[in-house]
Short mmCIF file of C-alpha atoms and ligand atoms in Angstrom, two decimals:
data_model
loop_
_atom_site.label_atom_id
_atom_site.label_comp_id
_atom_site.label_asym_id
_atom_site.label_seq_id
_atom_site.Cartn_x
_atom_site.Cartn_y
_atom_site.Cartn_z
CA UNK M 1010 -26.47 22.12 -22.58
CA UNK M 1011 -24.76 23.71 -25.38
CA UNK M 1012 -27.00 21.91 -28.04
CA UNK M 1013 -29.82 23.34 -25.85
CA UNK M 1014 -28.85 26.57 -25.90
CA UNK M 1015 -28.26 26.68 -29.90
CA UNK M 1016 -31.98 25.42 -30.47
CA UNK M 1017 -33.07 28.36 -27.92
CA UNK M 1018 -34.19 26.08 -25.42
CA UNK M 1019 -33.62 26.33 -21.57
CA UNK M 1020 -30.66 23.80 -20.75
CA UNK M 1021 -31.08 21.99 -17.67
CA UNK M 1022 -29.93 23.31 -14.80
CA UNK M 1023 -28.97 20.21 -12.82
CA UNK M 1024 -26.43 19.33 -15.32
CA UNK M 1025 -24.01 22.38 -14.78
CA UNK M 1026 -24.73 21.88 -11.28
CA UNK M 1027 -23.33 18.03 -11.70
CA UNK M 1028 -20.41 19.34 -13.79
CA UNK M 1029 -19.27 21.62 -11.43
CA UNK M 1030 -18.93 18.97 -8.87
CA UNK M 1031 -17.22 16.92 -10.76
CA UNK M 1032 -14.62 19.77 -11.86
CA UNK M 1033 -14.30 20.40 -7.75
CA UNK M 1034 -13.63 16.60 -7.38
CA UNK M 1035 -11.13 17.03 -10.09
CA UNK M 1036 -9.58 19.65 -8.00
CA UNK M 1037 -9.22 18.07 -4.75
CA UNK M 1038 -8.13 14.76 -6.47
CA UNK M 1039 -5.22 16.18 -8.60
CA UNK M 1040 -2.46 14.98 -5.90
CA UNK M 1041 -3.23 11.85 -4.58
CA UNK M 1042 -3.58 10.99 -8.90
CA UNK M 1043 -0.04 12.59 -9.36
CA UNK M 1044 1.39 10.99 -6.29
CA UNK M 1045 -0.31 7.56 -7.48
CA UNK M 1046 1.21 7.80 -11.33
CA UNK M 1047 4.27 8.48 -9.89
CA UNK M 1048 4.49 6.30 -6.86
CA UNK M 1049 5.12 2.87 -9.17
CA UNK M 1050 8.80 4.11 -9.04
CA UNK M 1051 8.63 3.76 -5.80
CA UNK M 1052 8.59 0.88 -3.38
CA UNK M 1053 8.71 2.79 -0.37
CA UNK M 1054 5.55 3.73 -1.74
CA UNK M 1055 3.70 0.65 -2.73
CA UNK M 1056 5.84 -3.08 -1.24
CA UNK M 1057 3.79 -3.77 1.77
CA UNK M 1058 0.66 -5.37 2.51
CA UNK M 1059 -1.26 -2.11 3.85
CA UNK M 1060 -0.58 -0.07 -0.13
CA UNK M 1061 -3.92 0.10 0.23
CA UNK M 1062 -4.11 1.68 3.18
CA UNK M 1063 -1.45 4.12 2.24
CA UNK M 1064 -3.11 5.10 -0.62
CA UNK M 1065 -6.16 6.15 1.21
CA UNK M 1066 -4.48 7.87 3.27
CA UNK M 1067 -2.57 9.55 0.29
CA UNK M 1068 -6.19 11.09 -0.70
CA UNK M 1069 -6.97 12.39 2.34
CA UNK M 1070 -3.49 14.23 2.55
CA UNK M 1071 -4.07 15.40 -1.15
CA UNK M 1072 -7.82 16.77 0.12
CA UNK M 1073 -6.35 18.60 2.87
CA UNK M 1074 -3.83 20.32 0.94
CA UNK M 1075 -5.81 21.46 -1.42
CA UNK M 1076 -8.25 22.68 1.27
CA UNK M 1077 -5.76 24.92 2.59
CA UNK M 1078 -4.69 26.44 -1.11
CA UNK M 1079 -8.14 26.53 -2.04
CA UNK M 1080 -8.99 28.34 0.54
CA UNK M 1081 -6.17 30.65 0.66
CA UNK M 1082 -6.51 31.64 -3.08
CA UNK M 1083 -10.29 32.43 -2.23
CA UNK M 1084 -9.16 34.80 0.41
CA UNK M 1085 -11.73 32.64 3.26
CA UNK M 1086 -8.38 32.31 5.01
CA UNK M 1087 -5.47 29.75 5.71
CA UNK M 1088 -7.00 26.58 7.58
CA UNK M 1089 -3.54 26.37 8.92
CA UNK M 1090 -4.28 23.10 11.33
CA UNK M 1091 -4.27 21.13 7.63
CA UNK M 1092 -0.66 21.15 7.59
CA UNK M 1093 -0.66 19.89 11.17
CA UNK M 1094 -3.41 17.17 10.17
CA UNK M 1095 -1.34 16.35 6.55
CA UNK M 1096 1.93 15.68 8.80
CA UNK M 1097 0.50 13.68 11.31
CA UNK M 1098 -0.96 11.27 8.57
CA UNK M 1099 2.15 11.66 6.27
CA UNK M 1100 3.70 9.87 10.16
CA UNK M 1101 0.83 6.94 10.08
CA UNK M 1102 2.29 6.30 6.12
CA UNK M 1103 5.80 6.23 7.32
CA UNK M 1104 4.80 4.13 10.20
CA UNK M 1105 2.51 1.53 8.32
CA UNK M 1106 5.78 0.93 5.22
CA UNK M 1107 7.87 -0.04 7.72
CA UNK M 1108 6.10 -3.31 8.52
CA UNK M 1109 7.02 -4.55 5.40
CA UNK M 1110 10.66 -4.49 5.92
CA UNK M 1111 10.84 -7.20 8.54
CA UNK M 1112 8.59 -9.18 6.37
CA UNK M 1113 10.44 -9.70 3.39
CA UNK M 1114 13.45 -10.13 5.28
CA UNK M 1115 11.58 -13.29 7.04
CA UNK M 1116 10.67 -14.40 3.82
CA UNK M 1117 13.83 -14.46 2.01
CA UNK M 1118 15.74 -16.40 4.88
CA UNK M 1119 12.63 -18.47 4.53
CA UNK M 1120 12.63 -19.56 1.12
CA UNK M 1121 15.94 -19.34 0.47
CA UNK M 1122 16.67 -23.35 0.96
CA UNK M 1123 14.22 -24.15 -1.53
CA UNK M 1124 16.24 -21.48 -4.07
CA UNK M 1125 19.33 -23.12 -3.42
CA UNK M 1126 17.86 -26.88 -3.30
CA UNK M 1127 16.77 -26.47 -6.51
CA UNK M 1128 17.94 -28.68 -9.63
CA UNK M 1129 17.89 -25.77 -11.54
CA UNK M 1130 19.86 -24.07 -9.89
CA UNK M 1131 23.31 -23.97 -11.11
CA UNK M 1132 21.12 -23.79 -14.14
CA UNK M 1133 19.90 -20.61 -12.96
CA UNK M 1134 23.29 -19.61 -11.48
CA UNK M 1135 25.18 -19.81 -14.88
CA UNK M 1136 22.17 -18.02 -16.56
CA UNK M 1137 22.76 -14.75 -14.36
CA UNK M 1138 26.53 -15.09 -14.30
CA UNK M 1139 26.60 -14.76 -18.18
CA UNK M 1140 23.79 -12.22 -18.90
CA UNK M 1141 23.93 -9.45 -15.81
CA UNK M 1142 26.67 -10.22 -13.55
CA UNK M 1143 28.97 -8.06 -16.15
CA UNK M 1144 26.20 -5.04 -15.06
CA UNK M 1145 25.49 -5.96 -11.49
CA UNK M 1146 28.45 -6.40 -9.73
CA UNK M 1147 30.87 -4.61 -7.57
CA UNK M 1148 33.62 -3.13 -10.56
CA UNK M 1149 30.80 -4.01 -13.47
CA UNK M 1150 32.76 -4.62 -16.46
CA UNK M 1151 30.29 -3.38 -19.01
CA UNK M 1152 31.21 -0.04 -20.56
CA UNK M 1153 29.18 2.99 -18.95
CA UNK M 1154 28.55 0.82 -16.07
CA UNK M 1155 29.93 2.56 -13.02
CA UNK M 1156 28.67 1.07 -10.40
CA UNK M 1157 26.27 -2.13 -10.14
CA UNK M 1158 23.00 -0.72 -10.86
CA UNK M 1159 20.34 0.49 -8.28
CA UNK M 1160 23.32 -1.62 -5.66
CA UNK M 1161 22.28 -4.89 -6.57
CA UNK M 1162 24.95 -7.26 -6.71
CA UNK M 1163 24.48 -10.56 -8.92
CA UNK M 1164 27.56 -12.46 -9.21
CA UNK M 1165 27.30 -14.98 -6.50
CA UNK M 1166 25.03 -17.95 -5.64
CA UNK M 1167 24.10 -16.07 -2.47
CA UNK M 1168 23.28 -13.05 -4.17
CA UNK M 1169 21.00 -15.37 -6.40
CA UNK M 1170 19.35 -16.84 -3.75
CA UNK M 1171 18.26 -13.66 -2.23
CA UNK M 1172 17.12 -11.85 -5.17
CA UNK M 1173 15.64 -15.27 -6.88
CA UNK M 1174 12.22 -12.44 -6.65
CA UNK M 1175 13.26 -9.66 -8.44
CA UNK M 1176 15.39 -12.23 -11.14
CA UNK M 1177 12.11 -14.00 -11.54
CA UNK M 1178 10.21 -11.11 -11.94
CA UNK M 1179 12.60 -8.68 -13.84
CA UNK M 1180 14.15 -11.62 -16.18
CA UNK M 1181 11.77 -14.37 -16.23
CA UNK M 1182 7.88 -12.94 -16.03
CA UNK M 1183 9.19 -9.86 -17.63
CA UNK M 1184 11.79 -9.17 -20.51
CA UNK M 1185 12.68 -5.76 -18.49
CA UNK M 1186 16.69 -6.80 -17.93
CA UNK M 1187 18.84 -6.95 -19.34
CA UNK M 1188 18.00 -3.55 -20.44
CA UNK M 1189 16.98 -4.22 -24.37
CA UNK M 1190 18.07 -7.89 -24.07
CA UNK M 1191 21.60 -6.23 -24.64
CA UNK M 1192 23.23 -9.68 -23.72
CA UNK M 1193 21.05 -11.84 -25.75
CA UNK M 1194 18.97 -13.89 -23.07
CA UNK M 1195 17.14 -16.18 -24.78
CA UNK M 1196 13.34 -16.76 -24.37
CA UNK M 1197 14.28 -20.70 -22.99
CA UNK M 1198 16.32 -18.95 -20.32
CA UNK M 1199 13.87 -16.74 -18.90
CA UNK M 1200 11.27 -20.05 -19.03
CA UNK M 1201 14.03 -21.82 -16.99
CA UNK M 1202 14.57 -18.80 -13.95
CA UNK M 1203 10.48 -19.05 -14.10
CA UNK M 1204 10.17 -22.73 -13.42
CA UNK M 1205 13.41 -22.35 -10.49
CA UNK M 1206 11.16 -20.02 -8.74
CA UNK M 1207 7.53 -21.45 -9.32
CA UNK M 1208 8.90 -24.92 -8.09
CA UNK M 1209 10.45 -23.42 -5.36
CA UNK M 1210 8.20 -21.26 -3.79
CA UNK M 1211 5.85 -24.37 -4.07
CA UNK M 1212 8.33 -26.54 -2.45
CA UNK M 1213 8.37 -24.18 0.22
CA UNK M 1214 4.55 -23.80 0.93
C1 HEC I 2243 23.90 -3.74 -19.50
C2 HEC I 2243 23.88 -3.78 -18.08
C3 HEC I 2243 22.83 -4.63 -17.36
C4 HEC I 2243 22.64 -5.99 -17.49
C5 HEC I 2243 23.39 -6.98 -18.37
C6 HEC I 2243 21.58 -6.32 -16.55
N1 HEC I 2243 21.15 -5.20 -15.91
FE1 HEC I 2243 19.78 -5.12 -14.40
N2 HEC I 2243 19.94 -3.13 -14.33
C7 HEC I 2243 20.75 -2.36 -15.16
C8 HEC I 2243 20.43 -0.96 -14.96
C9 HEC I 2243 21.08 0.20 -15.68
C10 HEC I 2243 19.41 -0.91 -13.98
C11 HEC I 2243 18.74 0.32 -13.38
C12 HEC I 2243 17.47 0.52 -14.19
C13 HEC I 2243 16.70 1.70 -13.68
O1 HEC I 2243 17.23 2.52 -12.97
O2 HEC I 2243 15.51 1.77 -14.05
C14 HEC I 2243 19.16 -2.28 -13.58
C15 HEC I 2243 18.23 -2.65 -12.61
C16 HEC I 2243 17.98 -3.96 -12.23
C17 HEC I 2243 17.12 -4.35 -11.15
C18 HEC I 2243 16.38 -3.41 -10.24
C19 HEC I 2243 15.08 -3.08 -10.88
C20 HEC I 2243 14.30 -2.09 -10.06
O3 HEC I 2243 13.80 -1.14 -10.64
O4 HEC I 2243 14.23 -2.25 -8.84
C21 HEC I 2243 17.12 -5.71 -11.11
C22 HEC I 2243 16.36 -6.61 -10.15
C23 HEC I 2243 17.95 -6.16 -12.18
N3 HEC I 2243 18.46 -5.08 -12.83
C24 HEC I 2243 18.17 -7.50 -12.48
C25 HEC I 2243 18.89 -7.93 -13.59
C26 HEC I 2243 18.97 -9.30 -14.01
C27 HEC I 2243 18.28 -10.48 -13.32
C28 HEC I 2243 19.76 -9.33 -15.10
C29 HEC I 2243 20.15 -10.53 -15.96
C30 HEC I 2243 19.09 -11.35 -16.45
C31 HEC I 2243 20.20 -7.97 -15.37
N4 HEC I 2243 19.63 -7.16 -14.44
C32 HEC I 2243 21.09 -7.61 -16.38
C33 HEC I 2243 21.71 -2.83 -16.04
C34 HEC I 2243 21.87 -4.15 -16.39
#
């Protein structure tokens, strides 16, 4: 359009009408993008099977809001009955993340005896014991350490056994812990706390 107007020639008109939808999609969608980029933090958020349910709902909530500010700020009035309709979904969100909680609890007490059956286990076991129980355990013993971090206790085979998930996935798929390999886990390790849980979870199905 600008080109057009430059060269003296009529821009066309459908393409500021297109551009000014998409600028009030941009508007109404600014929430439910914040509340997505920010939402990875948390699992409340995101660990059970309807996400994707929550997440639509997330959009309409964001819509709504917006509705009413939009509204207000063009002096058309304050569609009050948006908060009303925001809360009531923001209740359906709450209601659909608990299902998940009963869930993973099945599964852990389900798959546990696999964990534990394991021959890699004490493997496993000795691998946490020397590279994050100092970190995550009840008095951690590592410098700065206060208190085991985000409450999660690894310094028994129990403990390993119920968090053989997040281990696998924060230690073996991932290098995220230790934080900046600060207690030298070697690449053969994390291979090893892979295979334990692979081979388990197989073993279980
Ligand atoms: C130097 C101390 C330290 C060591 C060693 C350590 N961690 Fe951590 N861990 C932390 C801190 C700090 C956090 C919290 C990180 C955060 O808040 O993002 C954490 C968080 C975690 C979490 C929760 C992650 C989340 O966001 O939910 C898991 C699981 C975890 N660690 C597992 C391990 C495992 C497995 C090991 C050993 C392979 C390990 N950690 C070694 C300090 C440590």
């Amino acid at each position: 359009m600008v080109k057009d107007l430059k060269a003296g020639r009529t821009p066309a008109a459908h393409l500021g009408a297109q551009a000014k939808q998409r600028s009030l999609h941009n508007n109404y969608l600014t929430l439910p993008v914040i509340f997505l980029m920010l939402s990875v933090h948390y699992p409340l958020a995101f660990a059970t099977q309807f996400n994707w349910l929550i997440a639509s709902i997330i959009f309409l909530i964001g819509v709504l809001i917006r509705h009413y500010f939009n509204s207000k700020h063009a002096r058309i009035g304050k569609p009050n009955w948006t908060w009303f309709l925001a809360l009531a979904l923001f209740v359906v969100i709450i209601w659909l993340s608990s299902f998940s909680k009963q869930n993973t609890e099945a599964i852990i007490l389900n798959e546990s005896s696999a964990f534990y059956q394991n021959e890699k286990f004490s493997e496993v076991n000795d691998i946490v014991l020397s590279r994050c129980s100092m970190c995550h355990t009840k008095e951690p013993f590592y410098e700065g350490v206060g208190r085991a971090p985000k409450d999660i206790i690894l310094d028994s085979e129990v403990d390993i056994v119920k968090y053989a998930k997040v281990i696998a996935l924060q230690s073996g798929y991932s290098s995220a812990m230790p934080p900046g390999n600060i207690t030298y886990m070697e690449d053969s390790e994390r291979q090893i706390i892979v295979k334990w849980y692979l081979e388990s979870v197989d073993n279980k199905s």
